[in-house]
Amino acid sequence: MDSIVGILLAAGAGRRFGADNKLTRSLPDGDLVAVRACRNLLASTDKVLAVVRPGGGELTALLQAEGAEVRVCSDAEQGMGASLAFGIRACPDAAGWLIALADMPWIEPATIGKVADALRSGAPIAAACWQGRRGHPVGFSRNLGPELAALGGDQGAKTVIQAHLDQLRLIDCADAGVLRDIDKPEDLKILTKIIKPL
């Protein structure tokens, strides 16, 4: 299998958001947060594997309806690193992986496509960049699979990126969505939320 797999991380607890699951909340245009993020990823990768937490039946059904393969990570409580490693181990034969967050619904499919194309053209690591700031998604080639599969806890792929900074290709794009996530209910409406990179 020589494909770029989008891994949609949708297993976070979302504690800062409050009682409701932010991933199934509606955006101003009516789309649900995780559904939009999934749809954008599906448009620009060969396949999407969504990683969800146990008990996420509604979210699982929604993402499957979009065409994603959904896997339940029993270790999701350990944090993003555990979920990411689980996703990598679930599709080890990919040519590369695009890591995307389900609470980042404003990344344009064209931006995701540029990062995927960078992997296809040989970049070991590629990441979207807006106004000089690295954002999401971040793509990794097959060679880095073992390092990603060994991640754990709440440490995302940052350690892998830091270990291979000389191999990172930044993809400039006119897409502020690469830095916008949803942490709190007001972020559903305020489109200027900026986050730290993966």
PDB file of C-alpha atoms in Angstrom:
ATOM      1  CA  MET A   1       0.000   0.000   0.000  1.00  0.00           C
ATOM      2  CA  ASP A   2       1.573   3.278  -1.114  1.00  0.00           C
ATOM      3  CA  SER A   3      -0.853   5.864   0.179  1.00  0.00           C
ATOM      4  CA  ILE A   4      -0.952   8.969   2.341  1.00  0.00           C
ATOM      5  CA  VAL A   5      -3.248   8.281   5.287  1.00  0.00           C
ATOM      6  CA  GLY A   6      -4.853  11.112   7.177  1.00  0.00           C
ATOM      7  CA  ILE A   7      -4.993  10.396  10.903  1.00  0.00           C
ATOM      8  CA  LEU A   8      -7.741  12.414  12.534  1.00  0.00           C
ATOM      9  CA  LEU A   9      -7.142  12.657  16.273  1.00  0.00           C
ATOM     10  CA  ALA A  10     -10.611  12.779  17.820  1.00  0.00           C
ATOM     11  CA  ALA A  11      -9.955  11.093  21.168  1.00  0.00           C
ATOM     12  CA  GLY A  12      -9.324  14.106  23.409  1.00  0.00           C
ATOM     13  CA  ALA A  13     -11.417  14.707  26.501  1.00  0.00           C
ATOM     14  CA  GLY A  14     -12.091  18.366  25.649  1.00  0.00           C
ATOM     15  CA  ARG A  15     -12.186  19.280  29.344  1.00  0.00           C
ATOM     16  CA  ARG A  16     -11.622  22.991  28.727  1.00  0.00           C
ATOM     17  CA  PHE A  17     -14.725  23.102  26.565  1.00  0.00           C
ATOM     18  CA  GLY A  18     -17.113  21.986  29.295  1.00  0.00           C
ATOM     19  CA  ALA A  19     -19.669  19.220  29.607  1.00  0.00           C
ATOM     20  CA  ASP A  20     -20.664  18.951  25.936  1.00  0.00           C
ATOM     21  CA  ASN A  21     -18.544  17.119  23.387  1.00  0.00           C
ATOM     22  CA  LYS A  22     -17.108  19.970  21.318  1.00  0.00           C
ATOM     23  CA  LEU A  23     -16.477  17.683  18.354  1.00  0.00           C
ATOM     24  CA  THR A  24     -20.206  17.189  17.783  1.00  0.00           C
ATOM     25  CA  ARG A  25     -21.119  20.855  18.203  1.00  0.00           C
ATOM     26  CA  SER A  26     -22.266  22.930  15.243  1.00  0.00           C
ATOM     27  CA  LEU A  27     -20.188  25.529  13.467  1.00  0.00           C
ATOM     28  CA  PRO A  28     -21.873  28.774  12.368  1.00  0.00           C
ATOM     29  CA  ASP A  29     -22.710  27.239   8.961  1.00  0.00           C
ATOM     30  CA  GLY A  30     -24.307  24.157  10.547  1.00  0.00           C
ATOM     31  CA  ASP A  31     -21.551  21.598   9.954  1.00  0.00           C
ATOM     32  CA  LEU A  32     -20.365  19.692  13.005  1.00  0.00           C
ATOM     33  CA  VAL A  33     -16.805  20.392  14.148  1.00  0.00           C
ATOM     34  CA  ALA A  34     -15.307  16.907  13.691  1.00  0.00           C
ATOM     35  CA  VAL A  35     -17.341  16.192  10.564  1.00  0.00           C
ATOM     36  CA  ARG A  36     -15.921  19.277   8.843  1.00  0.00           C
ATOM     37  CA  ALA A  37     -12.368  18.419   9.917  1.00  0.00           C
ATOM     38  CA  CYS A  38     -12.844  14.857   8.657  1.00  0.00           C
ATOM     39  CA  ARG A  39     -14.363  15.959   5.360  1.00  0.00           C
ATOM     40  CA  ASN A  40     -11.469  18.355   4.689  1.00  0.00           C
ATOM     41  CA  LEU A  41      -8.944  15.597   5.408  1.00  0.00           C
ATOM     42  CA  LEU A  42     -10.777  13.063   3.220  1.00  0.00           C
ATOM     43  CA  ALA A  43     -10.731  15.507   0.302  1.00  0.00           C
ATOM     44  CA  SER A  44      -6.932  15.578   0.186  1.00  0.00           C
ATOM     45  CA  THR A  45      -5.624  12.208   1.402  1.00  0.00           C
ATOM     46  CA  ASP A  46      -6.017   8.652   0.146  1.00  0.00           C
ATOM     47  CA  LYS A  47      -7.741   7.445   3.303  1.00  0.00           C
ATOM     48  CA  VAL A  48      -8.687   8.754   6.748  1.00  0.00           C
ATOM     49  CA  LEU A  49      -8.322   6.852   9.983  1.00  0.00           C
ATOM     50  CA  ALA A  50     -10.102   8.572  12.865  1.00  0.00           C
ATOM     51  CA  VAL A  51      -8.976   7.757  16.402  1.00  0.00           C
ATOM     52  CA  VAL A  52     -11.733   8.124  19.014  1.00  0.00           C
ATOM     53  CA  ARG A  53     -12.031   7.464  22.734  1.00  0.00           C
ATOM     54  CA  PRO A  54     -14.112   4.638  24.231  1.00  0.00           C
ATOM     55  CA  GLY A  55     -17.808   5.425  24.466  1.00  0.00           C
ATOM     56  CA  GLY A  56     -17.845   7.799  21.505  1.00  0.00           C
ATOM     57  CA  GLY A  57     -20.645   6.054  19.633  1.00  0.00           C
ATOM     58  CA  GLU A  58     -22.253   9.169  18.160  1.00  0.00           C
ATOM     59  CA  LEU A  59     -18.922  10.551  16.943  1.00  0.00           C
ATOM     60  CA  THR A  60     -17.943   7.170  15.516  1.00  0.00           C
ATOM     61  CA  ALA A  61     -21.167   6.965  13.511  1.00  0.00           C
ATOM     62  CA  LEU A  62     -20.780  10.510  12.190  1.00  0.00           C
ATOM     63  CA  LEU A  63     -17.205   9.965  11.023  1.00  0.00           C
ATOM     64  CA  GLN A  64     -17.979   6.582   9.476  1.00  0.00           C
ATOM     65  CA  ALA A  65     -20.841   8.191   7.565  1.00  0.00           C
ATOM     66  CA  GLU A  66     -18.304  10.606   6.046  1.00  0.00           C
ATOM     67  CA  GLY A  67     -16.172   7.687   4.856  1.00  0.00           C
ATOM     68  CA  ALA A  68     -13.498   7.492   7.546  1.00  0.00           C
ATOM     69  CA  GLU A  69     -12.297   4.287   9.131  1.00  0.00           C
ATOM     70  CA  VAL A  70     -12.756   4.681  12.888  1.00  0.00           C
ATOM     71  CA  ARG A  71     -10.709   2.958  15.581  1.00  0.00           C
ATOM     72  CA  VAL A  72     -11.256   3.183  19.350  1.00  0.00           C
ATOM     73  CA  CYS A  73      -8.099   3.882  21.356  1.00  0.00           C
ATOM     74  CA  SER A  74      -8.488   2.301  24.784  1.00  0.00           C
ATOM     75  CA  ASP A  75      -5.488   4.323  26.034  1.00  0.00           C
ATOM     76  CA  ALA A  76      -6.906   7.686  24.935  1.00  0.00           C
ATOM     77  CA  GLU A  77      -6.947   8.968  28.525  1.00  0.00           C
ATOM     78  CA  GLN A  78      -3.139   8.924  28.469  1.00  0.00           C
ATOM     79  CA  GLY A  79      -3.109  11.807  26.011  1.00  0.00           C
ATOM     80  CA  MET A  80      -2.460  12.823  22.421  1.00  0.00           C
ATOM     81  CA  GLY A  81       0.808  10.899  22.080  1.00  0.00           C
ATOM     82  CA  ALA A  82      -0.903   7.631  22.933  1.00  0.00           C
ATOM     83  CA  SER A  83      -3.695   8.301  20.424  1.00  0.00           C
ATOM     84  CA  LEU A  84      -1.274   9.310  17.694  1.00  0.00           C
ATOM     85  CA  ALA A  85       0.897   6.212  18.208  1.00  0.00           C
ATOM     86  CA  PHE A  86      -2.236   4.049  18.157  1.00  0.00           C
ATOM     87  CA  GLY A  87      -3.253   5.566  14.816  1.00  0.00           C
ATOM     88  CA  ILE A  88       0.183   4.983  13.275  1.00  0.00           C
ATOM     89  CA  ARG A  89       0.228   1.360  14.436  1.00  0.00           C
ATOM     90  CA  ALA A  90      -3.251   0.859  12.926  1.00  0.00           C
ATOM     91  CA  CYS A  91      -2.000   1.654   9.399  1.00  0.00           C
ATOM     92  CA  PRO A  92       1.724   0.804   9.345  1.00  0.00           C
ATOM     93  CA  ASP A  93       1.932   0.215   5.588  1.00  0.00           C
ATOM     94  CA  ALA A  94       1.153   3.787   4.559  1.00  0.00           C
ATOM     95  CA  ALA A  95       3.715   5.737   2.538  1.00  0.00           C
ATOM     96  CA  GLY A  96       3.151   8.570   4.994  1.00  0.00           C
ATOM     97  CA  TRP A  97       0.704  10.027   7.483  1.00  0.00           C
ATOM     98  CA  LEU A  98      -0.948  13.411   7.790  1.00  0.00           C
ATOM     99  CA  ILE A  99      -1.758  14.142  11.425  1.00  0.00           C
ATOM    100  CA  ALA A 100      -4.815  16.364  11.876  1.00  0.00           C
ATOM    101  CA  LEU A 101      -6.844  17.425  14.901  1.00  0.00           C
ATOM    102  CA  ALA A 102     -10.614  17.002  14.942  1.00  0.00           C
ATOM    103  CA  ASP A 103     -11.095  20.360  16.685  1.00  0.00           C
ATOM    104  CA  MET A 104      -9.480  22.251  13.781  1.00  0.00           C
ATOM    105  CA  PRO A 105     -12.283  22.436  11.200  1.00  0.00           C
ATOM    106  CA  TRP A 106     -11.100  25.527   9.319  1.00  0.00           C
ATOM    107  CA  ILE A 107      -8.067  24.097   7.504  1.00  0.00           C
ATOM    108  CA  GLU A 108      -8.762  24.268   3.776  1.00  0.00           C
ATOM    109  CA  PRO A 109      -8.594  21.010   1.779  1.00  0.00           C
ATOM    110  CA  ALA A 110      -6.137  22.665  -0.616  1.00  0.00           C
ATOM    111  CA  THR A 111      -3.754  23.312   2.281  1.00  0.00           C
ATOM    112  CA  ILE A 112      -3.982  19.675   3.377  1.00  0.00           C
ATOM    113  CA  GLY A 113      -3.336  18.648  -0.223  1.00  0.00           C
ATOM    114  CA  LYS A 114      -0.130  20.710  -0.365  1.00  0.00           C
ATOM    115  CA  VAL A 115       1.232  18.993   2.741  1.00  0.00           C
ATOM    116  CA  ALA A 116       0.294  15.566   1.348  1.00  0.00           C
ATOM    117  CA  ASP A 117       1.983  16.416  -1.965  1.00  0.00           C
ATOM    118  CA  ALA A 118       5.165  17.383  -0.113  1.00  0.00           C
ATOM    119  CA  LEU A 119       5.247  13.899   1.404  1.00  0.00           C
ATOM    120  CA  ARG A 120       4.620  12.316  -1.980  1.00  0.00           C
ATOM    121  CA  SER A 121       7.556  14.281  -3.420  1.00  0.00           C
ATOM    122  CA  GLY A 122       9.923  12.965  -0.751  1.00  0.00           C
ATOM    123  CA  ALA A 123       9.752  15.308   2.247  1.00  0.00           C
ATOM    124  CA  PRO A 124      10.444  13.391   5.500  1.00  0.00           C
ATOM    125  CA  ILE A 125       8.315  15.882   7.469  1.00  0.00           C
ATOM    126  CA  ALA A 126       6.034  18.604   6.115  1.00  0.00           C
ATOM    127  CA  ALA A 127       3.872  21.144   7.887  1.00  0.00           C
ATOM    128  CA  ALA A 128       1.550  23.943   6.894  1.00  0.00           C
ATOM    129  CA  CYS A 129       2.821  27.418   7.718  1.00  0.00           C
ATOM    130  CA  TRP A 130       0.897  30.715   7.886  1.00  0.00           C
ATOM    131  CA  GLN A 131       2.710  34.049   8.240  1.00  0.00           C
ATOM    132  CA  GLY A 132       5.841  32.306   9.456  1.00  0.00           C
ATOM    133  CA  ARG A 133       4.098  30.186  12.083  1.00  0.00           C
ATOM    134  CA  ARG A 134       4.032  26.414  11.816  1.00  0.00           C
ATOM    135  CA  GLY A 135       0.579  24.913  12.164  1.00  0.00           C
ATOM    136  CA  HIS A 136      -1.438  21.846  11.193  1.00  0.00           C
ATOM    137  CA  PRO A 137      -1.616  19.403   9.605  1.00  0.00           C
ATOM    138  CA  VAL A 138       1.839  17.874   9.952  1.00  0.00           C
ATOM    139  CA  GLY A 139       2.891  15.076   7.636  1.00  0.00           C
ATOM    140  CA  PHE A 140       5.446  12.330   8.264  1.00  0.00           C
ATOM    141  CA  SER A 141       7.050   9.870   5.866  1.00  0.00           C
ATOM    142  CA  ARG A 142       7.094   6.119   6.391  1.00  0.00           C
ATOM    143  CA  ASN A 143      10.690   6.253   7.694  1.00  0.00           C
ATOM    144  CA  LEU A 144       9.506   8.024  10.841  1.00  0.00           C
ATOM    145  CA  GLY A 145       6.786   5.469  11.577  1.00  0.00           C
ATOM    146  CA  PRO A 146       8.709   3.642  14.311  1.00  0.00           C
ATOM    147  CA  GLU A 147       9.364   6.885  16.209  1.00  0.00           C
ATOM    148  CA  LEU A 148       5.732   7.960  15.942  1.00  0.00           C
ATOM    149  CA  ALA A 149       4.477   4.513  16.970  1.00  0.00           C
ATOM    150  CA  ALA A 150       6.610   4.721  20.119  1.00  0.00           C
ATOM    151  CA  LEU A 151       5.041   7.969  21.379  1.00  0.00           C
ATOM    152  CA  GLY A 152       3.024   7.923  24.572  1.00  0.00           C
ATOM    153  CA  GLY A 153       1.339  10.088  27.152  1.00  0.00           C
ATOM    154  CA  ASP A 154       0.307  13.624  26.277  1.00  0.00           C
ATOM    155  CA  GLN A 155       3.394  14.426  24.224  1.00  0.00           C
ATOM    156  CA  GLY A 156       2.347  14.797  20.617  1.00  0.00           C
ATOM    157  CA  ALA A 157       4.695  14.534  17.663  1.00  0.00           C
ATOM    158  CA  LYS A 158       6.710  17.548  18.802  1.00  0.00           C
ATOM    159  CA  THR A 159       9.621  15.403  19.995  1.00  0.00           C
ATOM    160  CA  VAL A 160       9.847  13.674  16.614  1.00  0.00           C
ATOM    161  CA  ILE A 161       9.770  17.017  14.803  1.00  0.00           C
ATOM    162  CA  GLN A 162      12.481  18.449  17.081  1.00  0.00           C
ATOM    163  CA  ALA A 163      14.691  15.407  16.480  1.00  0.00           C
ATOM    164  CA  HIS A 164      14.478  15.933  12.700  1.00  0.00           C
ATOM    165  CA  LEU A 165      14.182  19.712  12.341  1.00  0.00           C
ATOM    166  CA  ASP A 166      16.705  19.687   9.514  1.00  0.00           C
ATOM    167  CA  GLN A 167      14.290  17.530   7.505  1.00  0.00           C
ATOM    168  CA  LEU A 168      11.184  19.660   8.095  1.00  0.00           C
ATOM    169  CA  ARG A 169       9.685  21.264   5.003  1.00  0.00           C
ATOM    170  CA  LEU A 170       7.392  24.201   5.769  1.00  0.00           C
ATOM    171  CA  ILE A 171       4.560  24.724   3.298  1.00  0.00           C
ATOM    172  CA  ASP A 172       3.578  28.388   3.113  1.00  0.00           C
ATOM    173  CA  CYS A 173      -0.135  28.907   2.660  1.00  0.00           C
ATOM    174  CA  ALA A 174      -2.670  31.723   2.841  1.00  0.00           C
ATOM    175  CA  ASP A 175      -4.782  29.761   5.300  1.00  0.00           C
ATOM    176  CA  ALA A 176      -5.082  31.039   8.867  1.00  0.00           C
ATOM    177  CA  GLY A 177      -7.111  27.906   9.647  1.00  0.00           C
ATOM    178  CA  VAL A 178      -3.842  26.018  10.185  1.00  0.00           C
ATOM    179  CA  LEU A 179      -3.540  27.817  13.539  1.00  0.00           C
ATOM    180  CA  ARG A 180      -7.173  27.856  14.693  1.00  0.00           C
ATOM    181  CA  ASP A 181      -8.664  25.331  17.057  1.00  0.00           C
ATOM    182  CA  ILE A 182     -11.676  25.083  19.341  1.00  0.00           C
ATOM    183  CA  ASP A 183     -11.042  24.970  23.089  1.00  0.00           C
ATOM    184  CA  LYS A 184     -14.012  26.849  24.508  1.00  0.00           C
ATOM    185  CA  PRO A 185     -17.626  27.380  23.331  1.00  0.00           C
ATOM    186  CA  GLU A 186     -16.864  30.933  22.206  1.00  0.00           C
ATOM    187  CA  ASP A 187     -14.221  29.581  19.803  1.00  0.00           C
ATOM    188  CA  LEU A 188     -17.019  28.142  17.677  1.00  0.00           C
ATOM    189  CA  LYS A 189     -17.837  31.691  16.627  1.00  0.00           C
ATOM    190  CA  ILE A 190     -14.541  33.550  17.049  1.00  0.00           C
ATOM    191  CA  LEU A 191     -12.352  32.630  14.120  1.00  0.00           C
ATOM    192  CA  THR A 192      -9.160  34.249  15.430  1.00  0.00           C
ATOM    193  CA  LYS A 193      -8.150  31.585  17.967  1.00  0.00           C
ATOM    194  CA  ILE A 194      -4.456  30.757  17.554  1.00  0.00           C
ATOM    195  CA  ILE A 195      -2.841  27.613  18.951  1.00  0.00           C
ATOM    196  CA  LYS A 196       0.638  26.276  19.598  1.00  0.00           C
ATOM    197  CA  PRO A 197       1.976  23.969  16.897  1.00  0.00           C
ATOM    198  CA  LEU A 198       1.982  20.175  17.249  1.00  0.00           C
TER     199      LEU A 198
END
